[in-house]
Short mmCIF file of C-alpha atoms and ligand atoms in Angstrom, two decimals:
data_model
loop_
_atom_site.label_atom_id
_atom_site.label_comp_id
_atom_site.label_asym_id
_atom_site.label_seq_id
_atom_site.Cartn_x
_atom_site.Cartn_y
_atom_site.Cartn_z
CA MET A 1 -3.69 16.95 -26.46
CA SER A 2 -6.61 16.19 -28.81
CA ASP A 3 -9.19 18.89 -29.66
CA PHE A 4 -11.79 16.97 -27.69
CA VAL A 5 -9.66 16.84 -24.53
CA ALA A 6 -8.62 20.52 -24.86
CA ASP A 7 -12.21 21.64 -25.35
CA PHE A 8 -13.49 19.45 -22.51
CA MET A 9 -10.81 20.68 -20.10
CA ALA A 10 -11.33 24.34 -21.02
CA LYS A 11 -15.01 24.03 -20.09
CA LEU A 12 -14.28 22.06 -16.92
CA LYS A 13 -11.73 24.66 -15.74
CA ALA A 14 -14.08 27.55 -16.48
CA LYS A 15 -16.83 25.85 -14.50
CA ASN A 16 -14.59 24.73 -11.60
CA PRO A 17 -12.01 27.49 -11.20
CA ALA A 18 -9.13 27.27 -8.70
CA GLU A 19 -9.37 23.50 -8.32
CA PRO A 20 -6.04 22.38 -9.85
CA GLU A 21 -6.02 18.88 -8.31
CA PHE A 22 -9.51 18.21 -9.66
CA HIS A 23 -8.47 19.42 -13.13
CA GLN A 24 -5.38 17.19 -12.97
CA ALA A 25 -7.36 14.06 -12.02
CA VAL A 26 -10.05 14.62 -14.66
CA GLN A 27 -7.57 15.44 -17.42
CA GLU A 28 -5.69 12.18 -16.94
CA VAL A 29 -8.93 10.23 -17.26
CA VAL A 30 -10.28 12.16 -20.28
CA GLU A 31 -6.98 11.64 -22.06
CA SER A 32 -7.09 7.89 -21.37
CA VAL A 33 -10.72 7.41 -22.32
CA SER A 34 -10.68 9.55 -25.46
CA LEU A 35 -9.80 6.32 -27.33
CA VAL A 36 -12.94 4.70 -25.92
CA LEU A 37 -15.07 7.74 -26.78
CA GLU A 38 -13.89 7.58 -30.41
CA LYS A 39 -14.84 3.91 -30.65
CA HIS A 40 -18.13 4.32 -28.76
CA PRO A 41 -19.82 7.61 -29.71
CA GLU A 42 -22.80 6.68 -27.50
CA TYR A 43 -20.78 7.76 -24.46
CA ASN A 44 -20.61 11.30 -25.86
CA THR A 45 -24.27 11.22 -26.88
CA HIS A 46 -25.11 10.43 -23.27
CA LYS A 47 -22.64 13.14 -22.06
CA ILE A 48 -20.99 10.58 -19.79
CA MET A 49 -17.74 12.47 -19.14
CA GLU A 50 -19.65 15.70 -18.45
CA ARG A 51 -21.92 13.85 -16.00
CA MET A 52 -19.09 11.93 -14.34
CA SER A 53 -17.12 15.11 -13.66
CA GLU A 54 -20.11 16.86 -12.05
CA PRO A 55 -20.77 15.59 -8.50
CA GLU A 56 -24.28 14.28 -7.91
CA ARG A 57 -24.27 16.36 -4.73
CA VAL A 58 -21.85 18.55 -2.77
CA ILE A 59 -22.50 19.18 0.90
CA MET A 60 -20.53 21.96 2.64
CA PHE A 61 -21.14 22.87 6.22
CA ARG A 62 -19.98 24.73 9.30
CA VAL A 63 -18.30 22.65 12.02
CA PRO A 64 -18.21 24.67 15.24
CA TRP A 65 -16.50 23.10 18.27
CA MET A 66 -14.99 24.20 21.54
CA ASP A 67 -11.28 23.80 22.33
CA ASP A 68 -9.82 22.90 25.72
CA GLN A 69 -9.43 26.58 26.63
CA GLY A 70 -13.14 27.18 26.10
CA ASN A 71 -12.68 29.07 22.82
CA VAL A 72 -15.10 28.46 19.96
CA GLN A 73 -13.39 27.19 16.80
CA VAL A 74 -14.97 26.96 13.36
CA ASN A 75 -13.93 24.57 10.58
CA ARG A 76 -15.50 23.74 7.25
CA GLY A 77 -16.88 20.26 6.59
CA PHE A 78 -17.52 18.63 3.21
CA ARG A 79 -19.01 15.53 1.66
CA ILE A 80 -18.82 15.07 -2.10
CA GLU A 81 -21.35 12.48 -3.28
CA MET A 82 -19.83 11.99 -6.70
CA ASN A 83 -21.45 9.02 -8.41
CA SER A 84 -23.88 6.30 -7.35
CA ALA A 85 -24.26 4.43 -10.66
CA ILE A 86 -22.93 1.12 -9.32
CA GLY A 87 -23.70 1.40 -5.60
CA PRO A 88 -24.02 3.74 -2.62
CA TYR A 89 -21.40 6.51 -2.30
CA LYS A 90 -18.27 5.16 -0.65
CA GLY A 91 -14.97 6.87 0.16
CA GLY A 92 -12.93 8.27 3.00
CA LEU A 93 -12.96 11.36 5.19
CA ARG A 94 -9.76 13.43 5.34
CA LEU A 95 -8.87 15.74 8.22
CA HIS A 96 -5.95 17.95 7.20
CA PRO A 97 -5.45 21.75 7.03
CA SER A 98 -4.93 21.51 3.24
CA VAL A 99 -8.45 20.11 2.65
CA ASN A 100 -10.60 22.18 0.28
CA LEU A 101 -13.35 21.60 -2.25
CA GLY A 102 -11.01 20.95 -5.20
CA ILE A 103 -8.91 18.37 -3.36
CA LEU A 104 -12.00 16.47 -2.22
CA LYS A 105 -13.50 16.59 -5.74
CA PHE A 106 -10.29 15.11 -7.15
CA LEU A 107 -10.36 12.37 -4.52
CA ALA A 108 -14.08 11.67 -5.07
CA PHE A 109 -13.61 11.52 -8.84
CA GLU A 110 -10.72 9.04 -8.50
CA GLN A 111 -12.75 7.05 -5.98
CA VAL A 112 -15.58 6.42 -8.48
CA LEU A 113 -13.24 4.67 -10.92
CA LYS A 114 -11.27 2.93 -8.18
CA ASN A 115 -14.40 1.50 -6.62
CA ALA A 116 -15.58 0.26 -10.01
CA LEU A 117 -12.31 -1.68 -10.36
CA THR A 118 -12.76 -3.53 -7.06
CA THR A 119 -15.59 -5.68 -8.52
CA LEU A 120 -17.74 -4.66 -5.51
CA PRO A 121 -20.98 -2.63 -5.81
CA MET A 122 -19.81 0.76 -4.54
CA GLY A 123 -20.29 4.26 -5.94
CA GLY A 124 -17.80 7.00 -5.10
CA GLY A 125 -17.58 9.88 -2.64
CA LYS A 126 -15.11 11.69 -0.42
CA GLY A 127 -15.29 14.15 2.44
CA GLY A 128 -13.48 15.73 5.32
CA SER A 129 -12.52 19.02 6.82
CA ASP A 130 -9.69 21.54 7.10
CA PHE A 131 -9.48 20.63 10.81
CA ASP A 132 -5.90 19.71 11.81
CA PRO A 133 -5.86 16.87 14.34
CA LYS A 134 -2.13 17.38 14.97
CA GLY A 135 -1.49 18.84 18.42
CA LYS A 136 -5.15 18.51 19.48
CA SER A 137 -6.15 16.65 22.64
CA ASP A 138 -8.35 13.54 22.46
CA ASN A 139 -11.23 15.60 23.85
CA GLU A 140 -10.81 18.27 21.20
CA VAL A 141 -10.76 15.63 18.45
CA MET A 142 -13.88 14.06 19.97
CA ARG A 143 -15.75 17.36 20.12
CA PHE A 144 -14.79 18.12 16.52
CA CYS A 145 -15.88 14.66 15.30
CA GLN A 146 -19.18 14.94 17.17
CA SER A 147 -19.91 18.33 15.64
CA PHE A 148 -18.91 17.07 12.18
CA MET A 149 -21.33 14.14 12.47
CA MET A 150 -24.13 16.39 13.81
CA GLU A 151 -24.46 17.57 10.22
CA LEU A 152 -23.13 14.62 8.22
CA TYR A 153 -25.65 12.16 9.71
CA ARG A 154 -28.44 13.69 7.59
CA HIS A 155 -26.70 12.72 4.38
CA ILE A 156 -25.32 9.22 5.02
CA GLY A 157 -26.79 5.77 5.63
CA PRO A 158 -25.95 2.10 5.05
CA ASN A 159 -27.65 2.16 1.63
CA THR A 160 -26.85 5.79 0.77
CA ASP A 161 -23.33 6.85 1.66
CA ILE A 162 -20.78 5.02 3.83
CA PRO A 163 -17.68 7.11 4.67
CA ALA A 164 -14.37 5.66 5.92
CA GLY A 165 -10.95 6.96 7.02
CA ASP A 166 -8.21 8.74 5.07
CA ILE A 167 -5.40 11.10 6.10
CA GLY A 168 -5.97 12.12 9.73
CA VAL A 169 -8.92 9.76 10.21
CA GLY A 170 -8.24 6.39 11.82
CA GLY A 171 -9.97 4.17 14.38
CA ARG A 172 -10.21 6.93 17.01
CA GLU A 173 -12.04 9.39 14.75
CA ILE A 174 -14.29 6.72 13.21
CA GLY A 175 -15.25 5.71 16.77
CA TYR A 176 -16.24 9.23 17.82
CA MET A 177 -18.25 9.72 14.63
CA PHE A 178 -19.95 6.32 14.90
CA GLY A 179 -20.93 6.96 18.52
CA THR A 180 -22.47 10.29 17.54
CA TYR A 181 -24.46 8.82 14.65
CA LYS A 182 -25.77 6.03 16.90
CA LYS A 183 -26.87 8.54 19.50
CA ILE A 184 -28.70 10.80 17.06
CA ARG A 185 -30.39 8.07 15.03
CA ASN A 186 -30.85 5.50 17.79
CA GLU A 187 -29.66 2.74 15.48
CA PHE A 188 -26.60 0.54 15.31
CA THR A 189 -25.86 0.21 11.65
CA GLY A 190 -22.90 0.02 9.27
CA ILE A 191 -22.72 3.70 8.32
CA LEU A 192 -18.92 3.92 8.50
CA THR A 193 -16.14 1.46 7.71
CA GLY A 194 -12.82 1.17 9.51
CA LYS A 195 -14.76 0.48 12.72
CA GLY A 196 -13.25 -1.19 15.79
CA LEU A 197 -13.31 -5.01 15.81
CA ASN A 198 -15.64 -5.10 18.83
CA TRP A 199 -18.30 -3.01 17.12
CA GLY A 200 -18.60 -4.15 13.51
CA GLY A 201 -15.13 -3.62 12.05
CA SER A 202 -13.44 -6.07 9.71
CA LEU A 203 -10.16 -7.85 10.29
CA ILE A 204 -7.47 -6.66 7.84
CA ARG A 205 -9.19 -3.27 7.18
CA PRO A 206 -6.31 -1.27 8.74
CA GLU A 207 -3.78 -3.33 6.78
CA ALA A 208 -5.72 -3.42 3.50
CA THR A 209 -4.46 -0.40 1.56
CA GLY A 210 -0.78 -1.04 2.27
CA TYR A 211 -1.05 -4.80 1.78
CA GLY A 212 -3.02 -4.25 -1.43
CA ALA A 213 -0.42 -1.89 -2.92
CA VAL A 214 2.25 -4.53 -2.29
CA TYR A 215 0.09 -7.34 -3.73
CA PHE A 216 -0.39 -5.14 -6.81
CA ALA A 217 3.40 -4.65 -7.12
CA ALA A 218 3.88 -8.41 -6.81
CA GLU A 219 1.37 -8.96 -9.65
CA MET A 220 3.18 -6.43 -11.84
CA LEU A 221 6.53 -8.10 -11.11
CA GLY A 222 4.93 -11.46 -11.92
CA THR A 223 4.41 -10.31 -15.52
CA ARG A 224 8.23 -10.33 -15.78
CA GLY A 225 8.61 -13.60 -13.89
CA GLU A 226 9.96 -11.80 -10.80
CA THR A 227 9.01 -11.42 -7.13
CA LEU A 228 9.67 -8.92 -4.33
CA GLU A 229 12.23 -11.24 -2.73
CA GLY A 230 15.48 -9.32 -2.20
CA LYS A 231 14.16 -6.06 -3.69
CA THR A 232 15.10 -2.72 -2.11
CA CYS A 233 12.07 -0.49 -1.64
CA LEU A 234 11.54 3.23 -1.00
CA VAL A 235 8.39 3.96 1.01
CA SER A 236 7.13 7.48 1.77
CA GLY A 237 4.84 8.37 4.65
CA SER A 238 4.73 6.66 8.03
CA GLY A 239 0.97 6.55 8.56
CA ASN A 240 -1.53 3.78 7.99
CA VAL A 241 -0.70 2.98 4.36
CA ALA A 242 3.09 3.24 4.72
CA GLN A 243 3.16 1.06 7.84
CA TYR A 244 1.28 -1.85 6.32
CA ALA A 245 2.99 -1.56 2.95
CA THR A 246 6.24 -1.97 4.89
CA GLU A 247 4.89 -4.98 6.77
CA LYS A 248 3.83 -6.76 3.58
CA ILE A 249 7.11 -5.95 1.80
CA LEU A 250 8.89 -7.64 4.71
CA ASP A 251 6.49 -10.65 4.47
CA LEU A 252 7.40 -11.03 0.79
CA GLY A 253 11.15 -10.80 1.35
CA GLY A 254 11.83 -7.17 0.37
CA LYS A 255 13.86 -4.52 2.21
CA VAL A 256 12.45 -1.07 3.09
CA VAL A 257 15.06 1.67 3.43
CA THR A 258 12.98 4.86 3.75
CA LEU A 259 9.96 6.24 5.64
CA SER A 260 8.86 9.86 5.99
CA ASP A 261 6.42 12.38 7.39
CA SER A 262 5.69 15.93 6.33
CA GLY A 263 8.90 17.14 8.05
CA GLY A 264 11.45 14.82 6.45
CA TYR A 265 12.55 11.23 5.85
CA ILE A 266 14.79 8.56 7.28
CA TYR A 267 17.15 6.37 5.26
CA ASP A 268 18.13 3.15 7.01
CA THR A 269 20.98 1.27 5.31
CA ASP A 270 20.15 -1.90 7.28
CA GLY A 271 16.45 -1.68 6.39
CA VAL A 272 13.35 -1.22 8.54
CA ASP A 273 12.93 -4.66 10.15
CA ARG A 274 9.88 -5.85 12.12
CA GLU A 275 11.18 -4.57 15.41
CA LYS A 276 11.85 -1.10 14.01
CA LEU A 277 8.46 -1.12 12.27
CA ALA A 278 6.74 -1.93 15.59
CA TRP A 279 8.58 1.04 17.10
CA VAL A 280 7.38 3.32 14.24
CA MET A 281 3.80 2.08 14.65
CA ASP A 282 3.91 2.85 18.33
CA LEU A 283 5.45 6.29 17.74
CA LYS A 284 2.94 7.28 15.04
CA ASN A 285 -0.23 5.55 16.19
CA ALA A 286 0.09 6.83 19.73
CA ARG A 287 0.79 10.26 18.16
CA ARG A 288 3.92 10.50 20.27
CA GLY A 289 6.40 11.95 17.82
CA ARG A 290 7.99 12.59 14.46
CA ILE A 291 9.88 10.25 12.15
CA SER A 292 13.11 12.20 12.84
CA GLU A 293 13.26 10.35 16.18
CA TYR A 294 13.89 7.09 14.28
CA ALA A 295 17.42 8.27 13.45
CA ASP A 296 18.08 9.06 17.13
CA LYS A 297 16.95 5.59 18.10
CA PHE A 298 18.57 3.50 15.33
CA SER A 299 22.20 4.25 14.43
CA SER A 300 21.94 2.67 10.96
CA ALA A 301 19.59 5.50 9.91
CA THR A 302 20.02 9.14 8.92
CA TYR A 303 17.31 11.80 8.91
CA THR A 304 16.98 14.46 6.21
CA PRO A 305 14.44 17.28 6.40
CA ILE A 306 12.26 17.70 3.29
CA ASP A 307 11.87 21.22 1.95
CA ALA A 308 8.44 21.30 0.30
CA GLY A 309 9.57 24.21 -1.94
CA ALA A 310 12.72 22.47 -3.26
CA ASP A 311 12.89 21.28 -6.88
CA SER A 312 13.12 17.63 -5.85
CA ASN A 313 12.52 15.35 -2.87
CA PRO A 314 15.74 13.58 -1.75
CA LEU A 315 13.73 10.56 -0.58
CA TRP A 316 13.33 9.54 -4.24
CA ASP A 317 17.06 9.86 -4.95
CA HIS A 318 18.42 6.55 -3.61
CA LYS A 319 19.38 3.29 -5.32
CA ALA A 320 16.40 0.94 -5.18
CA ASP A 321 14.19 -1.42 -7.21
CA CYS A 322 10.70 -0.41 -6.10
CA ALA A 323 8.92 2.70 -4.78
CA PHE A 324 5.71 2.87 -2.77
CA PRO A 325 4.64 6.53 -2.43
CA SER A 326 2.23 6.37 0.53
CA ALA A 327 1.97 9.91 1.95
CA THR A 328 -0.04 12.37 -0.13
CA GLN A 329 -0.86 13.79 -3.59
CA ASN A 330 1.81 15.25 -5.88
CA GLU A 331 4.79 14.05 -3.84
CA ILE A 332 6.73 12.89 -6.96
CA ASN A 333 7.47 15.59 -9.52
CA LYS A 334 9.15 15.17 -12.91
CA LYS A 335 12.65 15.48 -11.44
CA ASP A 336 11.82 12.95 -8.73
CA ALA A 337 10.51 10.54 -11.36
CA GLU A 338 13.74 10.95 -13.34
CA ASN A 339 15.79 10.41 -10.18
CA LEU A 340 13.88 7.21 -9.47
CA ILE A 341 14.58 5.87 -12.95
CA ASN A 342 18.28 6.88 -12.77
CA ASN A 343 18.56 5.04 -9.47
CA GLY A 344 17.29 1.82 -10.98
CA VAL A 345 13.67 1.88 -9.75
CA TYR A 346 11.46 -0.05 -12.17
CA VAL A 347 8.38 -0.73 -10.01
CA VAL A 348 6.20 2.09 -8.66
CA SER A 349 3.03 1.08 -6.82
CA GLU A 350 1.06 4.03 -5.48
CA GLY A 351 -0.34 3.60 -1.97
CA ALA A 352 -1.30 7.29 -1.90
CA ASN A 353 -3.86 8.96 -4.17
CA MET A 354 -2.32 10.74 -7.19
CA PRO A 355 1.18 11.01 -5.64
CA THR A 356 2.81 11.54 -9.05
CA VAL A 357 2.34 14.74 -11.10
CA PRO A 358 1.38 14.23 -14.79
CA ASP A 359 4.94 14.98 -16.04
CA GLY A 360 6.25 12.35 -13.64
CA VAL A 361 3.71 9.82 -14.91
CA GLU A 362 4.97 10.57 -18.45
CA VAL A 363 8.52 9.72 -17.34
CA PHE A 364 7.37 6.37 -15.94
CA LEU A 365 5.37 5.52 -19.05
CA LYS A 366 8.16 6.57 -21.43
CA ASN A 367 10.61 4.35 -19.57
CA LYS A 368 8.11 1.46 -19.62
CA ILE A 369 8.55 0.66 -15.94
CA LEU A 370 5.92 -1.27 -13.98
CA TYR A 371 3.83 1.69 -12.84
CA GLY A 372 0.63 1.01 -10.87
CA PRO A 373 -1.42 4.21 -10.46
CA GLY A 374 -3.17 4.80 -7.13
CA LYS A 375 -6.69 4.15 -8.36
CA ALA A 376 -5.67 0.55 -9.08
CA ALA A 377 -2.81 -0.06 -6.66
CA ASN A 378 -4.41 1.40 -3.51
CA ALA A 379 -7.92 0.04 -4.10
CA GLY A 380 -7.37 -2.65 -1.45
CA GLY A 381 -8.51 -0.31 1.32
CA VAL A 382 -11.89 0.43 -0.14
CA ALA A 383 -12.22 -3.20 -1.23
CA VAL A 384 -11.96 -4.39 2.37
CA SER A 385 -14.32 -1.57 3.37
CA GLY A 386 -16.74 -3.18 0.91
CA LEU A 387 -16.12 -6.52 2.65
CA GLU A 388 -16.79 -4.82 6.01
CA MET A 389 -20.16 -3.66 4.62
CA SER A 390 -20.98 -7.22 3.50
CA GLN A 391 -20.09 -8.62 6.95
CA ASN A 392 -22.23 -5.92 8.64
CA SER A 393 -25.21 -6.80 6.40
CA MET A 394 -24.83 -10.49 7.22
CA ARG A 395 -24.12 -9.75 10.91
CA TYR A 396 -21.16 -12.08 10.58
CA SER A 397 -17.35 -11.82 10.64
CA TRP A 398 -14.85 -13.50 8.38
CA SER A 399 -11.49 -14.66 9.74
CA ARG A 400 -8.24 -12.82 9.09
CA GLU A 401 -7.22 -15.43 6.49
CA GLU A 402 -10.59 -15.22 4.71
CA VAL A 403 -10.44 -11.43 4.39
CA ASP A 404 -6.77 -11.45 3.38
CA ASN A 405 -7.48 -14.07 0.69
CA LYS A 406 -10.39 -12.04 -0.64
CA LEU A 407 -8.22 -8.90 -0.68
CA HIS A 408 -5.43 -10.74 -2.50
CA ASN A 409 -7.89 -12.07 -5.11
CA ILE A 410 -9.42 -8.62 -5.60
CA MET A 411 -5.96 -7.11 -6.20
CA LYS A 412 -5.23 -9.87 -8.73
CA SER A 413 -8.54 -9.19 -10.45
CA ILE A 414 -7.88 -5.42 -10.59
CA HIS A 415 -4.46 -6.13 -12.08
CA LYS A 416 -6.00 -8.43 -14.70
CA SER A 417 -8.69 -5.84 -15.62
CA CYS A 418 -6.00 -3.18 -16.13
CA ILE A 419 -3.85 -5.48 -18.27
CA GLU A 420 -6.82 -6.56 -20.41
CA ALA A 421 -8.19 -3.04 -20.96
CA ALA A 422 -4.74 -1.68 -21.84
CA GLU A 423 -4.21 -4.50 -24.35
CA ALA A 424 -7.65 -4.04 -25.88
CA TYR A 425 -6.84 -0.39 -26.55
CA GLY A 426 -3.37 -1.04 -28.00
CA ALA A 427 -1.23 -0.01 -25.01
CA PRO A 428 -0.03 -3.24 -23.38
CA GLY A 429 1.55 -2.74 -19.95
CA ASN A 430 0.08 0.76 -19.53
CA TYR A 431 -1.74 0.45 -16.20
CA VAL A 432 -2.83 4.12 -16.26
CA LEU A 433 -4.79 3.63 -19.43
CA GLY A 434 -5.97 0.20 -18.32
CA ALA A 435 -7.29 1.37 -14.94
CA ASN A 436 -8.98 4.45 -16.35
CA ILE A 437 -10.67 2.59 -19.20
CA ALA A 438 -11.77 -0.45 -17.17
CA GLY A 439 -13.23 1.75 -14.39
CA PHE A 440 -14.82 4.21 -16.82
CA LYS A 441 -16.59 1.57 -18.92
CA LYS A 442 -18.25 -0.09 -15.95
CA VAL A 443 -19.55 3.21 -14.56
CA ALA A 444 -20.49 4.62 -17.98
CA ASP A 445 -22.47 1.54 -19.02
CA SER A 446 -24.32 1.54 -15.69
CA MET A 447 -25.19 5.24 -16.11
CA ILE A 448 -26.58 4.61 -19.58
CA ASP A 449 -28.66 1.67 -18.28
CA GLN A 450 -30.23 3.96 -15.67
CA GLY A 451 -31.21 6.83 -17.99
CA VAL A 452 -30.24 10.48 -17.54
CA PHE A 453 -30.58 10.32 -13.76
CA GLY A 454 -28.16 7.34 -13.61
P1 NDP B 1 -2.21 8.88 7.58
O1 NDP B 1 -2.80 10.12 8.10
O2 NDP B 1 -2.25 7.65 8.38
O3 NDP B 1 -0.67 9.12 7.18
C1 NDP B 1 -0.32 10.09 6.24
C2 NDP B 1 1.19 10.15 6.13
O4 NDP B 1 1.55 11.01 5.06
C3 NDP B 1 1.86 10.72 7.37
O5 NDP B 1 3.16 10.18 7.48
C4 NDP B 1 1.90 12.22 7.06
O6 NDP B 1 2.92 12.93 7.73
C5 NDP B 1 2.19 12.20 5.57
N1 NDP B 1 1.63 13.39 4.94
C6 NDP B 1 0.33 13.81 4.97
N2 NDP B 1 0.19 14.95 4.30
C7 NDP B 1 1.41 15.27 3.84
C8 NDP B 1 1.92 16.35 3.09
N3 NDP B 1 1.12 17.34 2.65
N4 NDP B 1 3.25 16.35 2.78
C9 NDP B 1 4.06 15.34 3.21
N5 NDP B 1 3.63 14.29 3.94
C10 NDP B 1 2.33 14.26 4.25
O7 NDP B 1 -2.91 8.67 6.15
P2 NDP B 1 -3.01 7.34 5.27
O8 NDP B 1 -1.79 6.53 5.43
O9 NDP B 1 -4.32 6.73 5.51
O10 NDP B 1 -3.06 7.97 3.80
C11 NDP B 1 -1.89 8.16 3.00
C12 NDP B 1 -2.29 8.26 1.54
O11 NDP B 1 -2.95 7.05 1.13
C13 NDP B 1 -3.25 9.40 1.18
O12 NDP B 1 -2.96 9.86 -0.13
C14 NDP B 1 -4.60 8.69 1.17
O13 NDP B 1 -5.55 9.38 0.38
C15 NDP B 1 -4.21 7.37 0.54
N6 NDP B 1 -5.14 6.28 0.75
C16 NDP B 1 -5.48 5.89 2.03
C17 NDP B 1 -6.35 4.84 2.20
C18 NDP B 1 -6.66 4.29 3.56
O14 NDP B 1 -7.29 3.23 3.61
N7 NDP B 1 -6.22 4.91 4.64
C19 NDP B 1 -7.04 4.19 1.05
C20 NDP B 1 -6.52 4.63 -0.24
C21 NDP B 1 -5.65 5.65 -0.36
P3 NDP B 1 2.53 13.87 8.98
O15 NDP B 1 2.33 12.93 10.12
O16 NDP B 1 3.69 14.77 9.14
O17 NDP B 1 1.27 14.60 8.58
#
């Protein structure tokens, strides 16, 4: 680690204690951009890294709601408005018991660079709550979402901050929040993305993150003259991103052999075909059950529980060509990364945000595999959210094919930006460096243009 990075990180950790995920996300970026900072001292003069790692605004609030038994419950709500240099704050809301300030700051920080890569005018933000939607009734989720929006509405707006979904937030939650905002403000406006098709949503938004991660993998394979046809793929998660990554892998001729949830994973020797995928979508989207039930239903599959405290995750220890981590952060440790390489995996395209720990990333880079980090590979979701905002402004809807084509072109453009930035800084094929540098430069230059408030 250079003196600059060590000094920068020491100050950041002192100022933001007990936020390990935030430290991890910032450190990766400072390490990548230290080459740029050496070449362009103006970025240090303008204290760009210091400014980029300090949110423009952090909103933390009480979310009281009443459960079905009539008991008052209290959760904590957050919105991190990280950076608005290139557009209004944009990024998802996460509802999960693990949510805390540090996790949302890491996600907001990543979002700023990711959004810059999409070519669309969006700043970065992230929010959510430690509320756990699992096991709650629809009415409880509705009352929580209404209470959450009773505070959030003051801080968002179509030209200010436009949240979307993330873990635990899908069409149902966006609907309850949108309805609440409309009631309070008496206006029908595009303040959230991921909306229902009847009320301002975009076609392909639910599919976009998963499809995008697979398009990104296809672009990476293209640099070696290969395609996804016939490739065996490991997918983690069984939520929004995992489901549509699986669908697009099938479209492009690949075979998916794993899916998971926080309890464990299934391995299907015959592969998850369209019929089985439809069954998983029904199981998960109707919140009817756990992925373990897949192995009861389909005899070609086995189920293995995942022990979060174990030294490796068996999901990543199967023969395959490609991996699409699509569940959560830090789900691939160093040992998992080594297992992937030893099993022949040479394409990793991250549907989730920061699913690989830094030591694992090192393993991928050392082995020179095609490794697409989340901030590039999973940018398709926010890109189509950006397209939803454009359609809302025009009061117009594009067809499925139009949105899918735009998404595909955006993923190609992100891939090209990463390749070009990595080459320009002497690290061809290093998508981590490429994504960090390309995103950083766009945001940094915009901040300088706008003076110290930029
Ligand atoms: P969902 O809530 O739809 O699904 C999440 C999946 O990951 C579920 O299978 C869930 O299992 C599993 N999971 C969640 N937390 C953990 C955990 N701590 N350990 C193990 N498994 C876990 O979320 P999404 O599919 O939307 O999000 C998945 C990832 O993709 C996240 O990292 C998110 O930030 C990222 N992402 C999402 C985007 C989007 O458009 N939705 C955009 C860009 C990135 P269980 O059901 O047991 O909780």
